[in-house]
N, CA, C and O atoms as a DFTB+ gen file, in Angstrom:
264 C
 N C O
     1  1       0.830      -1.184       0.000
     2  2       0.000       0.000       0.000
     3  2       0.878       1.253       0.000
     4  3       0.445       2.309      -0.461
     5  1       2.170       1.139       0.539
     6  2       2.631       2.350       0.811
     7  2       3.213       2.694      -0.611
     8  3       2.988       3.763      -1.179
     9  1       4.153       1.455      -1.238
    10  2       4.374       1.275      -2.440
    11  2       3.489       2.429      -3.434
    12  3       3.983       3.445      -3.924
    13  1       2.274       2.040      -3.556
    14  2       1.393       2.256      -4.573
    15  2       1.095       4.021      -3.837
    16  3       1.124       4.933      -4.664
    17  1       0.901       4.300      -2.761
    18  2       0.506       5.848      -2.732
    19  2       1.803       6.424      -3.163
    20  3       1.802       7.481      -3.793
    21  1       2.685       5.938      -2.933
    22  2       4.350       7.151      -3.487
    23  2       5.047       6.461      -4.887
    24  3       6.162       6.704      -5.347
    25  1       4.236       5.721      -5.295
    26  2       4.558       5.632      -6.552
    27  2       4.433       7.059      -7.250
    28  3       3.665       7.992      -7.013
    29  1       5.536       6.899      -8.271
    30  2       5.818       7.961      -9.150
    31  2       5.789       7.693     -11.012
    32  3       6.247       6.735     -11.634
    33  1       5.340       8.467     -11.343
    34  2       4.778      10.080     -11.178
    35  2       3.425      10.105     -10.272
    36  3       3.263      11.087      -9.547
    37  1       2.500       9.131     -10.278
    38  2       1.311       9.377      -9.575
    39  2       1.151       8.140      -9.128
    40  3       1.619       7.184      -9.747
    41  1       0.313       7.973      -7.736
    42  2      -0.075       6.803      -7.415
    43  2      -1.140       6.052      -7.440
    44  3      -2.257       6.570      -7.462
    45  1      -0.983       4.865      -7.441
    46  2      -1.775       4.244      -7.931
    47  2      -2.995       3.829      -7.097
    48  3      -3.269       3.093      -6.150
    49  1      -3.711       4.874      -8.130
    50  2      -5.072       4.958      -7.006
    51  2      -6.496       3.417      -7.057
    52  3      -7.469       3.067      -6.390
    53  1      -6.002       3.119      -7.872
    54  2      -6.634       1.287      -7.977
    55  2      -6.627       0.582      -6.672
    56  3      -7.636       0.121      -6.138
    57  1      -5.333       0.524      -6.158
    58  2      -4.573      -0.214      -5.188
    59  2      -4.719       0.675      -4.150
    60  3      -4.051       0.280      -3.195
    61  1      -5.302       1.707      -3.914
    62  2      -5.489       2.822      -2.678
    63  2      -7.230       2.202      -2.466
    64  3      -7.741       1.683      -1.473
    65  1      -7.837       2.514      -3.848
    66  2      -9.288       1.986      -3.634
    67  2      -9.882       0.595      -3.077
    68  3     -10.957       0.309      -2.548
    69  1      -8.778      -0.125      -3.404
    70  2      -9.279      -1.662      -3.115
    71  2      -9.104      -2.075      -1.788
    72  3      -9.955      -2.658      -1.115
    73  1      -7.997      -1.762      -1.436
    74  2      -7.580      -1.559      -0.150
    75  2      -8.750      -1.123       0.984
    76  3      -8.875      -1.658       2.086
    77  1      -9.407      -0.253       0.565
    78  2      -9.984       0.815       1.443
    79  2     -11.545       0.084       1.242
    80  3     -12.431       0.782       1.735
    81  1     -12.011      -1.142       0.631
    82  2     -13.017      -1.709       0.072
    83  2     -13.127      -3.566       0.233
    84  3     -14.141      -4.245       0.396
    85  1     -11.968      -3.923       0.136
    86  2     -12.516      -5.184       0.030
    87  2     -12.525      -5.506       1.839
    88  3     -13.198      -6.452       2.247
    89  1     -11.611      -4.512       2.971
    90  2     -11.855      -4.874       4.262
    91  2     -13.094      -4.624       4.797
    92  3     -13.704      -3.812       4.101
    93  1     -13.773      -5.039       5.857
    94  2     -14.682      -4.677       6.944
    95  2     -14.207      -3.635       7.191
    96  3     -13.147      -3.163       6.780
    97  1     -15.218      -3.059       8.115
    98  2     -14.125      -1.533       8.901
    99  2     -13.286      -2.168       9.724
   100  3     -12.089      -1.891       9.652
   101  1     -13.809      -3.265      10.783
   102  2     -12.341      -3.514      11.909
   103  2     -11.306      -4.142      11.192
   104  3     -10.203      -4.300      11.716
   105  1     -11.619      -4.626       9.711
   106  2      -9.996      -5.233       9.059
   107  2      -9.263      -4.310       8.519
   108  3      -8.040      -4.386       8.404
   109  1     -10.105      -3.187       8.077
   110  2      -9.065      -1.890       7.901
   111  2      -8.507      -1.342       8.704
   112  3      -7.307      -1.075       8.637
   113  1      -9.418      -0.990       9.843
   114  2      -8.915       0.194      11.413
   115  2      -7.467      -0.877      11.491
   116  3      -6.403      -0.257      11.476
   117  1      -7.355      -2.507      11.576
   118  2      -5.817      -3.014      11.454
   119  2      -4.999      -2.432      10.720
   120  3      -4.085      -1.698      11.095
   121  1      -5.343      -2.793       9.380
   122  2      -4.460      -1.864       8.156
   123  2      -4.191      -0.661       8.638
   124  3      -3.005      -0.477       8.911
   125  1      -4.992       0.296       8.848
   126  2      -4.316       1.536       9.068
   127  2      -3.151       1.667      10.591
   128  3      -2.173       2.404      10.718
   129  1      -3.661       0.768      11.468
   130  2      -2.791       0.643      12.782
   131  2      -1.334       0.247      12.200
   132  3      -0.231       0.781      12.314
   133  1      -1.768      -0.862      11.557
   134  2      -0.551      -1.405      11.054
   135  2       0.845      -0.387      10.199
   136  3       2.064      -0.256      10.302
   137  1      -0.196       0.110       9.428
   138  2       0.746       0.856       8.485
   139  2       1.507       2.138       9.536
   140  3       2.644       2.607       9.490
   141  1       0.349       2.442      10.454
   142  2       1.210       3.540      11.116
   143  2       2.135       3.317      11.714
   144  3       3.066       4.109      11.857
   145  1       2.055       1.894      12.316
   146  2       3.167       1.210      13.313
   147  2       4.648       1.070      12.652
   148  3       5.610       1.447      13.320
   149  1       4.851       0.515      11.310
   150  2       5.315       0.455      10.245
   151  2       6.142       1.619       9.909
   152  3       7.327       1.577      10.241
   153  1       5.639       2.766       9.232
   154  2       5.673       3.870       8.686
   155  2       6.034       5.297       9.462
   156  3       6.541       6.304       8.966
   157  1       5.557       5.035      11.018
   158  2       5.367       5.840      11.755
   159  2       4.966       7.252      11.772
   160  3       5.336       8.179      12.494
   161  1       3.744       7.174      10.376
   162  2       2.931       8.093       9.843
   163  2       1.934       7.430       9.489
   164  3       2.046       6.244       9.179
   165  1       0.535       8.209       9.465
   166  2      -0.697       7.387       9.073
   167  2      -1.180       7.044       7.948
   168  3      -0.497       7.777       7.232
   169  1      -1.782       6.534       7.309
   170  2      -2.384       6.341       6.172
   171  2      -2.738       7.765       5.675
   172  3      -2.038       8.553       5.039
   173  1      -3.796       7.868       6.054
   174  2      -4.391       9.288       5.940
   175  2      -3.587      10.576       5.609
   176  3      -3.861      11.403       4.739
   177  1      -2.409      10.582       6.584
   178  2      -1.632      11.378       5.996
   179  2      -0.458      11.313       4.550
   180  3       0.106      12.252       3.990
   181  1      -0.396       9.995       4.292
   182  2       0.258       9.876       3.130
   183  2      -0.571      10.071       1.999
   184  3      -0.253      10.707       0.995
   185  1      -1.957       9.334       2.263
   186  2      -3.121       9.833       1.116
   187  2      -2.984      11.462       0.635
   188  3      -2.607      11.838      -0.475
   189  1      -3.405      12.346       1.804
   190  2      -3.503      13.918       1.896
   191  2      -2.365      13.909       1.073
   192  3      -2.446      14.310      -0.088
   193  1      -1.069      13.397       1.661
   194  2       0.386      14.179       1.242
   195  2       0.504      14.159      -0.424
   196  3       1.112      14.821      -1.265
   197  1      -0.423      13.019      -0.430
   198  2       0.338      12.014      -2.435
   199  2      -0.999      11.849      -3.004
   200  3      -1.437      10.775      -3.418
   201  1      -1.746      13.172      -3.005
   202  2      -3.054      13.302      -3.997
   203  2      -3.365      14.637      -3.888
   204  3      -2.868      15.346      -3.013
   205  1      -4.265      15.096      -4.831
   206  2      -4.625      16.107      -4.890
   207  2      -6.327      15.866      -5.098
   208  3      -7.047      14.871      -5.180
   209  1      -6.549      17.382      -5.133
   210  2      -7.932      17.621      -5.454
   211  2      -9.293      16.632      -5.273
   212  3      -9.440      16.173      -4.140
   213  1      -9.997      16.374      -5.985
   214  2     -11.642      15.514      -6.093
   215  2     -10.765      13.789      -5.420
   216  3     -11.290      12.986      -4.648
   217  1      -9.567      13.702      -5.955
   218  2      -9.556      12.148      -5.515
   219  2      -9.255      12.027      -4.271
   220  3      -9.503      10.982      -3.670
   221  1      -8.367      13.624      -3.379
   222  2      -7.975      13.329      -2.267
   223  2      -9.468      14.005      -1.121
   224  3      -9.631      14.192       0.085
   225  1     -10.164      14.150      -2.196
   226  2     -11.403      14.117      -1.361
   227  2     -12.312      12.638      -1.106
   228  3     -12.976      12.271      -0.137
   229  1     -12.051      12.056      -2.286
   230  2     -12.819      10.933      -2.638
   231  2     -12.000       9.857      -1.276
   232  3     -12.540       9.044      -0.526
   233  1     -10.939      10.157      -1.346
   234  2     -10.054       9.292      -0.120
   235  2     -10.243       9.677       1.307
   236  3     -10.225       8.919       2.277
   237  1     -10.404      10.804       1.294
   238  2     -10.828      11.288       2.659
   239  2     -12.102      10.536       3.258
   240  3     -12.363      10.078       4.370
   241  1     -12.635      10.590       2.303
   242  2     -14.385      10.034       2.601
   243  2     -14.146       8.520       3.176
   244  3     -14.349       8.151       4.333
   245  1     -13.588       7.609       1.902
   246  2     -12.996       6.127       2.276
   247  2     -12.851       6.332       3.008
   248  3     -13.857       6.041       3.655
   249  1     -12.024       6.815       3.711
   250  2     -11.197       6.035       5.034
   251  2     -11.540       6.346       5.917
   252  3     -11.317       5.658       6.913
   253  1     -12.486       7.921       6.038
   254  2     -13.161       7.981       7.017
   255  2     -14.625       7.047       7.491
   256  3     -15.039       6.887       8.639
   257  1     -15.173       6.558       6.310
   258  2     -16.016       5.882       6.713
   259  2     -15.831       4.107       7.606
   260  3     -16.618       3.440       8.278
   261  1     -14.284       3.874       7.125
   262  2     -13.980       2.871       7.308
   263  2     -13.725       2.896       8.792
   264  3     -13.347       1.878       9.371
């Protein structure tokens, strides 16, 4: 996952979406624990950091609902 948001030139927002979709919410709230534990930054904030505009709205929404 982290792969695919700092991919360059843009990331790959396929692999941001699926992610954020094929879990339950408590198998994501892991994913995101995980990644922060990992990364020692959140999901959320790498989304914000490595998108722009309508999609980094569209991501905001995901993950908040999750």
């Amino acid at each position: 996952l982290n792969v695919a948001i700092k991919q360059k030139p843009s990331p790959d927002y396929r692999v941001i979406v699926e992610f954020s979709t094929i879990y339950n919410p408590e198998e994501f709230l892991a994913v995101k624990r995980a990644y922060q534990h990992r990364f020692k930054h959140s999901l959320e904030e790498d989304i914000a950091q490595h998108t722009t505009g309508d999609l980094r709205k569209v991501c905001h929404l995901i993950f908040n609902l999750n």
